Amino acid sequence: MAEIKLCAFADEAGDSLPEQIRALTENGIGLIEVRAIDKVNVTKFTNEQIKEYKKMLDDAGIAVWSIGSPIGKVKIADDFQIDLDRCKRTVEIAEMFGAKAIRMFSFYGTEGKPEYRDLVMERLSQYVETTKGTDVVLCHENEKGIYGDVASRCLEIHKAVPEIKCVFDPANYVQAGQNTLEAWEMLEPYVFYGHIKDSLADGSIVPPGKGEGHIPEYLPKFKAKGCEVLTLEPHLAVFSSLADIEQKGDESKIGLYKFATAREAFDCAVNTLKDIIKTI
């Protein structure tokens, strides 16, 4: 049985890449899911920046596992061509970083209504076309408020567009009113990797294992399936790029647990998760 490898959204520990590298290395984490550096979203990096960042990561012995993109984190009524072009560029960025995966979403403004299903699937299929000829895997993240927010609609996506795999996020299921263990049973065949954050039913973000995401119960199933990578996405403290990844009016409830700095919150999440993994 493969050992679980830890990855992280290190922008939650610090803005600059040196800060992010330091947080990863001091916590013994060898993988990163790149989302933002110096408050700039990964999809906006220039080729020159990517080469510089990759060298810094390589020198530190850290590999890019995934690109934490905002692809599909747009309204279904928005100009799709803009997001499709962004997806094409993100695939190029993933290849330059040597990333295995791209995290993506399935559109706000659908409210899970059946009349949007065909349009959602058509657009997701167009995203897939941008990866043809590459080894990059698109991975759909369940998120409150998008079409694929609950397990049944995530399952629709994976059956209709099987090239898209699943990145499993327990906290997001809790916030969407979905039992995490039931979601796992439905989606287990499609899971490529996982995100780790936890939540209470009221949406409050808490350290891994302290909420209702059933993380201690779910992780043995994750490991038994042969999945290896877990990306920490703690959301335990406000970080600079948080506003860029949330819908206005539906911001994360952060602050139940108090931390002096973003780095302290990040370290807490890492240590809590490591303690859970030791019990598996």
PDB file of N, CA and C in Angstrom, residues 173-257:
ATOM      1  N   TYR A 173     -17.752  19.527   0.871  1.00  0.00           N
ATOM      2  CA  TYR A 173     -18.964  18.711   0.946  1.00  0.00           C
ATOM      3  C   TYR A 173     -19.790  19.071   2.180  1.00  0.00           C
ATOM      4  N   VAL A 174     -19.121  19.261   3.311  1.00  0.00           N
ATOM      5  CA  VAL A 174     -19.836  19.649   4.523  1.00  0.00           C
ATOM      6  C   VAL A 174     -20.594  20.942   4.287  1.00  0.00           C
ATOM      7  N   GLN A 175     -19.931  21.908   3.654  1.00  0.00           N
ATOM      8  CA  GLN A 175     -20.563  23.209   3.423  1.00  0.00           C
ATOM      9  C   GLN A 175     -21.715  23.128   2.434  1.00  0.00           C
ATOM     10  N   ALA A 176     -21.729  22.090   1.605  1.00  0.00           N
ATOM     11  CA  ALA A 176     -22.823  21.898   0.648  1.00  0.00           C
ATOM     12  C   ALA A 176     -23.908  20.983   1.203  1.00  0.00           C
ATOM     13  N   GLY A 177     -23.770  20.571   2.470  1.00  0.00           N
ATOM     14  CA  GLY A 177     -24.770  19.719   3.086  1.00  0.00           C
ATOM     15  C   GLY A 177     -24.686  18.263   2.679  1.00  0.00           C
ATOM     16  N   GLN A 178     -23.509  17.843   2.208  1.00  0.00           N
ATOM     17  CA  GLN A 178     -23.300  16.484   1.719  1.00  0.00           C
ATOM     18  C   GLN A 178     -22.458  15.692   2.723  1.00  0.00           C
ATOM     19  N   ASN A 179     -22.912  14.504   3.102  1.00  0.00           N
ATOM     20  CA  ASN A 179     -22.127  13.649   3.971  1.00  0.00           C
ATOM     21  C   ASN A 179     -20.863  13.204   3.233  1.00  0.00           C
ATOM     22  N   THR A 180     -19.709  13.416   3.851  1.00  0.00           N
ATOM     23  CA  THR A 180     -18.427  13.150   3.197  1.00  0.00           C
ATOM     24  C   THR A 180     -18.230  11.667   2.901  1.00  0.00           C
ATOM     25  N   LEU A 181     -18.583  10.803   3.834  1.00  0.00           N
ATOM     26  CA  LEU A 181     -18.376   9.370   3.626  1.00  0.00           C
ATOM     27  C   LEU A 181     -19.279   8.829   2.529  1.00  0.00           C
ATOM     28  N   GLU A 182     -20.496   9.342   2.444  1.00  0.00           N
ATOM     29  CA  GLU A 182     -21.387   8.949   1.346  1.00  0.00           C
ATOM     30  C   GLU A 182     -20.820   9.424   0.014  1.00  0.00           C
ATOM     31  N   ALA A 183     -20.250  10.630   0.011  1.00  0.00           N
ATOM     32  CA  ALA A 183     -19.635  11.157  -1.211  1.00  0.00           C
ATOM     33  C   ALA A 183     -18.473  10.272  -1.644  1.00  0.00           C
ATOM     34  N   TRP A 184     -17.655   9.838  -0.683  1.00  0.00           N
ATOM     35  CA  TRP A 184     -16.516   8.989  -1.020  1.00  0.00           C
ATOM     36  C   TRP A 184     -16.985   7.690  -1.676  1.00  0.00           C
ATOM     37  N   GLU A 185     -18.003   7.055  -1.128  1.00  0.00           N
ATOM     38  CA  GLU A 185     -18.486   5.794  -1.675  1.00  0.00           C
ATOM     39  C   GLU A 185     -18.950   5.962  -3.120  1.00  0.00           C
ATOM     40  N   MET A 186     -19.512   7.114  -3.445  1.00  0.00           N
ATOM     41  CA  MET A 186     -19.993   7.370  -4.798  1.00  0.00           C
ATOM     42  C   MET A 186     -18.861   7.685  -5.768  1.00  0.00           C
ATOM     43  N   LEU A 187     -17.845   8.380  -5.271  1.00  0.00           N
ATOM     44  CA  LEU A 187     -16.835   8.950  -6.173  1.00  0.00           C
ATOM     45  C   LEU A 187     -15.483   8.252  -6.126  1.00  0.00           C
ATOM     46  N   GLU A 188     -15.327   7.295  -5.252  1.00  0.00           N
ATOM     47  CA  GLU A 188     -14.039   6.624  -5.065  1.00  0.00           C
ATOM     48  C   GLU A 188     -13.370   6.179  -6.368  1.00  0.00           C
ATOM     49  N   PRO A 189     -14.103   5.627  -7.354  1.00  0.00           N
ATOM     50  CA  PRO A 189     -13.423   5.187  -8.584  1.00  0.00           C
ATOM     51  C   PRO A 189     -12.770   6.316  -9.379  1.00  0.00           C
ATOM     52  N   TYR A 190     -13.199   7.551  -9.124  1.00  0.00           N
ATOM     53  CA  TYR A 190     -12.749   8.672  -9.950  1.00  0.00           C
ATOM     54  C   TYR A 190     -11.716   9.556  -9.249  1.00  0.00           C
ATOM     55  N   VAL A 191     -11.419   9.286  -7.970  1.00  0.00           N
ATOM     56  CA  VAL A 191     -10.546  10.167  -7.186  1.00  0.00           C
ATOM     57  C   VAL A 191      -9.096  10.036  -7.643  1.00  0.00           C
ATOM     58  N   PHE A 192      -8.476  11.179  -7.936  1.00  0.00           N
ATOM     59  CA  PHE A 192      -7.072  11.241  -8.353  1.00  0.00           C
ATOM     60  C   PHE A 192      -6.177  11.680  -7.198  1.00  0.00           C
ATOM     61  N   TYR A 193      -6.664  12.656  -6.432  1.00  0.00           N
ATOM     62  CA  TYR A 193      -5.960  13.086  -5.220  1.00  0.00           C
ATOM     63  C   TYR A 193      -6.941  13.822  -4.324  1.00  0.00           C
ATOM     64  N   GLY A 194      -6.471  14.284  -3.163  1.00  0.00           N
ATOM     65  CA  GLY A 194      -7.369  14.921  -2.218  1.00  0.00           C
ATOM     66  C   GLY A 194      -6.902  16.277  -1.750  1.00  0.00           C
ATOM     67  N   HIS A 195      -7.861  17.078  -1.330  1.00  0.00           N
ATOM     68  CA  HIS A 195      -7.589  18.319  -0.611  1.00  0.00           C
ATOM     69  C   HIS A 195      -7.967  18.107   0.846  1.00  0.00           C
ATOM     70  N   ILE A 196      -7.249  18.740   1.739  1.00  0.00           N
ATOM     71  CA  ILE A 196      -7.532  18.599   3.159  1.00  0.00           C
ATOM     72  C   ILE A 196      -7.818  19.954   3.792  1.00  0.00           C
ATOM     73  N   LYS A 197      -9.068  20.163   4.101  1.00  0.00           N
ATOM     74  CA  LYS A 197      -9.503  21.180   5.048  1.00  0.00           C
ATOM     75  C   LYS A 197     -10.781  20.624   5.669  1.00  0.00           C
ATOM     76  N   ASP A 198     -11.168  21.182   6.808  1.00  0.00           N
ATOM     77  CA  ASP A 198     -12.313  20.642   7.535  1.00  0.00           C
ATOM     78  C   ASP A 198     -13.248  21.786   7.905  1.00  0.00           C
ATOM     79  N   SER A 199     -14.509  21.442   8.134  1.00  0.00           N
ATOM     80  CA  SER A 199     -15.520  22.463   8.373  1.00  0.00           C
ATOM     81  C   SER A 199     -16.605  21.943   9.308  1.00  0.00           C
ATOM     82  N   LEU A 200     -17.200  22.863  10.044  1.00  0.00           N
ATOM     83  CA  LEU A 200     -18.406  22.569  10.794  1.00  0.00           C
ATOM     84  C   LEU A 200     -19.611  22.792   9.882  1.00  0.00           C
ATOM     85  N   ALA A 201     -20.756  22.327  10.302  1.00  0.00           N
ATOM     86  CA  ALA A 201     -21.952  22.430   9.465  1.00  0.00           C
ATOM     87  C   ALA A 201     -22.330  23.873   9.149  1.00  0.00           C
ATOM     88  N   ASP A 202     -21.955  24.806  10.056  1.00  0.00           N
ATOM     89  CA  ASP A 202     -22.284  26.217   9.806  1.00  0.00           C
ATOM     90  C   ASP A 202     -21.303  26.883   8.849  1.00  0.00           C
ATOM     91  N   GLY A 203     -20.350  26.099   8.333  1.00  0.00           N
ATOM     92  CA  GLY A 203     -19.382  26.641   7.381  1.00  0.00           C
ATOM     93  C   GLY A 203     -18.081  27.097   7.996  1.00  0.00           C
ATOM     94  N   SER A 204     -17.966  27.062   9.316  1.00  0.00           N
ATOM     95  CA  SER A 204     -16.742  27.502   9.974  1.00  0.00           C
ATOM     96  C   SER A 204     -15.599  26.537   9.667  1.00  0.00           C
ATOM     97  N   ILE A 205     -14.458  27.080   9.262  1.00  0.00           N
ATOM     98  CA  ILE A 205     -13.286  26.264   8.939  1.00  0.00           C
ATOM     99  C   ILE A 205     -12.509  25.954  10.222  1.00  0.00           C
ATOM    100  N   VAL A 206     -12.146  24.693  10.385  1.00  0.00           N
ATOM    101  CA  VAL A 206     -11.443  24.228  11.581  1.00  0.00           C
ATOM    102  C   VAL A 206     -10.275  23.337  11.159  1.00  0.00           C
ATOM    103  N   PRO A 207      -9.336  23.047  12.067  1.00  0.00           N
ATOM    104  CA  PRO A 207      -8.212  22.165  11.710  1.00  0.00           C
ATOM    105  C   PRO A 207      -8.690  20.784  11.284  1.00  0.00           C
ATOM    106  N   PRO A 208      -7.906  20.085  10.468  1.00  0.00           N
ATOM    107  CA  PRO A 208      -8.284  18.751  10.009  1.00  0.00           C
ATOM    108  C   PRO A 208      -8.653  17.826  11.166  1.00  0.00           C
ATOM    109  N   GLY A 209      -9.809  17.157  11.030  1.00  0.00           N
ATOM    110  CA  GLY A 209     -10.252  16.230  12.060  1.00  0.00           C
ATOM    111  C   GLY A 209     -11.079  16.859  13.156  1.00  0.00           C
ATOM    112  N   LYS A 210     -11.183  18.202  13.174  1.00  0.00           N
ATOM    113  CA  LYS A 210     -11.931  18.893  14.211  1.00  0.00           C
ATOM    114  C   LYS A 210     -13.345  19.266  13.750  1.00  0.00           C
ATOM    115  N   GLY A 211     -13.669  18.950  12.503  1.00  0.00           N
ATOM    116  CA  GLY A 211     -14.970  19.303  11.978  1.00  0.00           C
ATOM    117  C   GLY A 211     -15.812  18.090  11.639  1.00  0.00           C
ATOM    118  N   GLU A 212     -16.696  18.269  10.653  1.00  0.00           N
ATOM    119  CA  GLU A 212     -17.646  17.225  10.292  1.00  0.00           C
ATOM    120  C   GLU A 212     -17.321  16.587   8.937  1.00  0.00           C
ATOM    121  N   GLY A 213     -16.042  16.722   8.511  1.00  0.00           N
ATOM    122  CA  GLY A 213     -15.625  16.139   7.241  1.00  0.00           C
ATOM    123  C   GLY A 213     -15.235  14.680   7.319  1.00  0.00           C
ATOM    124  N   HIS A 214     -15.314  14.093   8.524  1.00  0.00           N
ATOM    125  CA  HIS A 214     -14.984  12.672   8.714  1.00  0.00           C
ATOM    126  C   HIS A 214     -13.588  12.336   8.190  1.00  0.00           C
ATOM    127  N   ILE A 215     -12.648  13.249   8.353  1.00  0.00           N
ATOM    128  CA  ILE A 215     -11.307  13.029   7.804  1.00  0.00           C
ATOM    129  C   ILE A 215     -10.615  11.800   8.401  1.00  0.00           C
ATOM    130  N   PRO A 216     -10.650  11.579   9.712  1.00  0.00           N
ATOM    131  CA  PRO A 216     -10.001  10.370  10.243  1.00  0.00           C
ATOM    132  C   PRO A 216     -10.617   9.076   9.706  1.00  0.00           C
ATOM    133  N   GLU A 217     -11.921   9.087   9.406  1.00  0.00           N
ATOM    134  CA  GLU A 217     -12.582   7.896   8.870  1.00  0.00           C
ATOM    135  C   GLU A 217     -12.369   7.742   7.371  1.00  0.00           C
ATOM    136  N   TYR A 218     -12.244   8.859   6.687  1.00  0.00           N
ATOM    137  CA  TYR A 218     -12.123   8.821   5.227  1.00  0.00           C
ATOM    138  C   TYR A 218     -10.709   8.501   4.754  1.00  0.00           C
ATOM    139  N   LEU A 219      -9.695   8.970   5.467  1.00  0.00           N
ATOM    140  CA  LEU A 219      -8.324   8.797   4.986  1.00  0.00           C
ATOM    141  C   LEU A 219      -7.891   7.333   4.864  1.00  0.00           C
ATOM    142  N   PRO A 220      -8.287   6.425   5.750  1.00  0.00           N
ATOM    143  CA  PRO A 220      -7.929   5.021   5.516  1.00  0.00           C
ATOM    144  C   PRO A 220      -8.501   4.483   4.206  1.00  0.00           C
ATOM    145  N   LYS A 221      -9.672   4.943   3.827  1.00  0.00           N
ATOM    146  CA  LYS A 221     -10.275   4.534   2.555  1.00  0.00           C
ATOM    147  C   LYS A 221      -9.480   5.113   1.385  1.00  0.00           C
ATOM    148  N   PHE A 222      -9.044   6.360   1.531  1.00  0.00           N
ATOM    149  CA  PHE A 222      -8.221   7.033   0.526  1.00  0.00           C
ATOM    150  C   PHE A 222      -6.928   6.261   0.303  1.00  0.00           C
ATOM    151  N   LYS A 223      -6.281   5.872   1.413  1.00  0.00           N
ATOM    152  CA  LYS A 223      -5.024   5.139   1.314  1.00  0.00           C
ATOM    153  C   LYS A 223      -5.241   3.745   0.746  1.00  0.00           C
ATOM    154  N   ALA A 224      -6.319   3.075   1.158  1.00  0.00           N
ATOM    155  CA  ALA A 224      -6.586   1.721   0.689  1.00  0.00           C
ATOM    156  C   ALA A 224      -6.844   1.686  -0.818  1.00  0.00           C
ATOM    157  N   LYS A 225      -7.383   2.771  -1.343  1.00  0.00           N
ATOM    158  CA  LYS A 225      -7.614   2.855  -2.788  1.00  0.00           C
ATOM    159  C   LYS A 225      -6.304   2.958  -3.561  1.00  0.00           C
ATOM    160  N   GLY A 226      -5.242   3.377  -2.884  1.00  0.00           N
ATOM    161  CA  GLY A 226      -3.959   3.567  -3.547  1.00  0.00           C
ATOM    162  C   GLY A 226      -3.683   5.009  -3.902  1.00  0.00           C
ATOM    163  N   CYS A 227      -4.572   5.917  -3.464  1.00  0.00           N
ATOM    164  CA  CYS A 227      -4.314   7.343  -3.678  1.00  0.00           C
ATOM    165  C   CYS A 227      -3.129   7.760  -2.804  1.00  0.00           C
ATOM    166  N   GLU A 228      -2.332   8.694  -3.297  1.00  0.00           N
ATOM    167  CA  GLU A 228      -1.101   9.034  -2.594  1.00  0.00           C
ATOM    168  C   GLU A 228      -1.023  10.472  -2.118  1.00  0.00           C
ATOM    169  N   VAL A 229      -1.554  11.424  -2.895  1.00  0.00           N
ATOM    170  CA  VAL A 229      -1.272  12.833  -2.612  1.00  0.00           C
ATOM    171  C   VAL A 229      -2.451  13.532  -1.933  1.00  0.00           C
ATOM    172  N   LEU A 230      -2.146  14.208  -0.821  1.00  0.00           N
ATOM    173  CA  LEU A 230      -3.099  15.049  -0.117  1.00  0.00           C
ATOM    174  C   LEU A 230      -2.554  16.471  -0.089  1.00  0.00           C
ATOM    175  N   THR A 231      -3.316  17.404  -0.627  1.00  0.00           N
ATOM    176  CA  THR A 231      -2.916  18.807  -0.606  1.00  0.00           C
ATOM    177  C   THR A 231      -3.590  19.524   0.556  1.00  0.00           C
ATOM    178  N   LEU A 232      -2.795  20.051   1.464  1.00  0.00           N
ATOM    179  CA  LEU A 232      -3.332  20.854   2.555  1.00  0.00           C
ATOM    180  C   LEU A 232      -3.819  22.201   2.038  1.00  0.00           C
ATOM    181  N   GLU A 233      -5.055  22.520   2.377  1.00  0.00           N
ATOM    182  CA  GLU A 233      -5.656  23.810   2.028  1.00  0.00           C
ATOM    183  C   GLU A 233      -6.368  24.313   3.281  1.00  0.00           C
ATOM    184  N   PRO A 234      -5.603  24.663   4.321  1.00  0.00           N
ATOM    185  CA  PRO A 234      -6.177  24.818   5.659  1.00  0.00           C
ATOM    186  C   PRO A 234      -7.282  25.860   5.808  1.00  0.00           C
ATOM    187  N   HIS A 235      -7.114  27.047   5.179  1.00  0.00           N
ATOM    188  CA  HIS A 235      -8.086  28.136   5.328  1.00  0.00           C
ATOM    189  C   HIS A 235      -8.342  28.490   6.798  1.00  0.00           C
ATOM    190  N   LEU A 236      -7.311  28.370   7.633  1.00  0.00           N
ATOM    191  CA  LEU A 236      -7.479  28.669   9.051  1.00  0.00           C
ATOM    192  C   LEU A 236      -7.179  30.123   9.385  1.00  0.00           C
ATOM    193  N   ALA A 237      -6.597  30.839   8.441  1.00  0.00           N
ATOM    194  CA  ALA A 237      -6.293  32.253   8.639  1.00  0.00           C
ATOM    195  C   ALA A 237      -6.472  32.955   7.301  1.00  0.00           C
ATOM    196  N   VAL A 238      -6.751  34.233   7.347  1.00  0.00           N
ATOM    197  CA  VAL A 238      -6.896  34.998   6.109  1.00  0.00           C
ATOM    198  C   VAL A 238      -5.534  35.135   5.452  1.00  0.00           C
ATOM    199  N   PHE A 239      -5.457  34.798   4.158  1.00  0.00           N
ATOM    200  CA  PHE A 239      -4.212  34.954   3.402  1.00  0.00           C
ATOM    201  C   PHE A 239      -4.496  35.824   2.198  1.00  0.00           C
ATOM    202  N   SER A 240      -3.467  36.369   1.586  1.00  0.00           N
ATOM    203  CA  SER A 240      -3.641  37.475   0.645  1.00  0.00           C
ATOM    204  C   SER A 240      -4.486  37.130  -0.573  1.00  0.00           C
ATOM    205  N   SER A 241      -4.437  35.880  -1.050  1.00  0.00           N
ATOM    206  CA  SER A 241      -5.167  35.542  -2.266  1.00  0.00           C
ATOM    207  C   SER A 241      -6.542  34.949  -1.987  1.00  0.00           C
ATOM    208  N   LEU A 242      -6.973  34.950  -0.705  1.00  0.00           N
ATOM    209  CA  LEU A 242      -8.253  34.333  -0.367  1.00  0.00           C
ATOM    210  C   LEU A 242      -9.420  35.012  -1.075  1.00  0.00           C
ATOM    211  N   ALA A 243      -9.400  36.338  -1.114  1.00  0.00           N
ATOM    212  CA  ALA A 243     -10.506  37.059  -1.735  1.00  0.00           C
ATOM    213  C   ALA A 243     -10.652  36.725  -3.217  1.00  0.00           C
ATOM    214  N   ASP A 244      -9.553  36.355  -3.853  1.00  0.00           N
ATOM    215  CA  ASP A 244      -9.580  36.055  -5.278  1.00  0.00           C
ATOM    216  C   ASP A 244     -10.224  34.712  -5.594  1.00  0.00           C
ATOM    217  N   ILE A 245     -10.369  33.844  -4.597  1.00  0.00           N
ATOM    218  CA  ILE A 245     -10.850  32.494  -4.869  1.00  0.00           C
ATOM    219  C   ILE A 245     -12.229  32.231  -4.268  1.00  0.00           C
ATOM    220  N   GLU A 246     -12.873  33.285  -3.729  1.00  0.00           N
ATOM    221  CA  GLU A 246     -14.189  33.104  -3.123  1.00  0.00           C
ATOM    222  C   GLU A 246     -15.230  33.997  -3.788  1.00  0.00           C
ATOM    223  N   GLN A 247     -16.480  33.540  -3.715  1.00  0.00           N
ATOM    224  CA  GLN A 247     -17.594  34.303  -4.245  1.00  0.00           C
ATOM    225  C   GLN A 247     -17.992  35.379  -3.245  1.00  0.00           C
ATOM    226  N   LYS A 248     -18.281  36.567  -3.731  1.00  0.00           N
ATOM    227  CA  LYS A 248     -18.722  37.644  -2.869  1.00  0.00           C
ATOM    228  C   LYS A 248     -20.041  37.246  -2.203  1.00  0.00           C
ATOM    229  N   GLY A 249     -20.101  37.430  -0.900  1.00  0.00           N
ATOM    230  CA  GLY A 249     -21.290  37.064  -0.156  1.00  0.00           C
ATOM    231  C   GLY A 249     -21.273  35.648   0.379  1.00  0.00           C
ATOM    232  N   ASP A 250     -20.234  34.878  -0.009  1.00  0.00           N
ATOM    233  CA  ASP A 250     -20.137  33.487   0.443  1.00  0.00           C
ATOM    234  C   ASP A 250     -18.711  33.186   0.898  1.00  0.00           C
ATOM    235  N   GLU A 251     -18.148  34.124   1.664  1.00  0.00           N
ATOM    236  CA  GLU A 251     -16.770  33.979   2.112  1.00  0.00           C
ATOM    237  C   GLU A 251     -16.656  32.932   3.220  1.00  0.00           C
ATOM    238  N   SER A 252     -15.462  32.344   3.339  1.00  0.00           N
ATOM    239  CA  SER A 252     -15.207  31.350   4.374  1.00  0.00           C
ATOM    240  C   SER A 252     -15.345  31.982   5.761  1.00  0.00           C
ATOM    241  N   LYS A 253     -15.855  31.183   6.692  1.00  0.00           N
ATOM    242  CA  LYS A 253     -15.954  31.615   8.084  1.00  0.00           C
ATOM    243  C   LYS A 253     -14.670  31.198   8.792  1.00  0.00           C
ATOM    244  N   ILE A 254     -13.763  32.157   8.903  1.00  0.00           N
ATOM    245  CA  ILE A 254     -12.438  31.888   9.455  1.00  0.00           C
ATOM    246  C   ILE A 254     -12.288  32.624  10.779  1.00  0.00           C
ATOM    247  N   GLY A 255     -11.662  31.988  11.756  1.00  0.00           N
ATOM    248  CA  GLY A 255     -11.372  32.689  12.995  1.00  0.00           C
ATOM    249  C   GLY A 255     -11.828  31.980  14.249  1.00  0.00           C
ATOM    250  N   LEU A 256     -12.491  30.823  14.104  1.00  0.00           N
ATOM    251  CA  LEU A 256     -12.906  30.064  15.283  1.00  0.00           C
ATOM    252  C   LEU A 256     -11.684  29.657  16.091  1.00  0.00           C
ATOM    253  N   TYR A 257     -10.627  29.280  15.376  1.00  0.00           N
ATOM    254  CA  TYR A 257      -9.333  29.008  16.008  1.00  0.00           C
ATOM    255  C   TYR A 257      -8.440  30.211  15.736  1.00  0.00           C
TER     256      TYR A 257
END
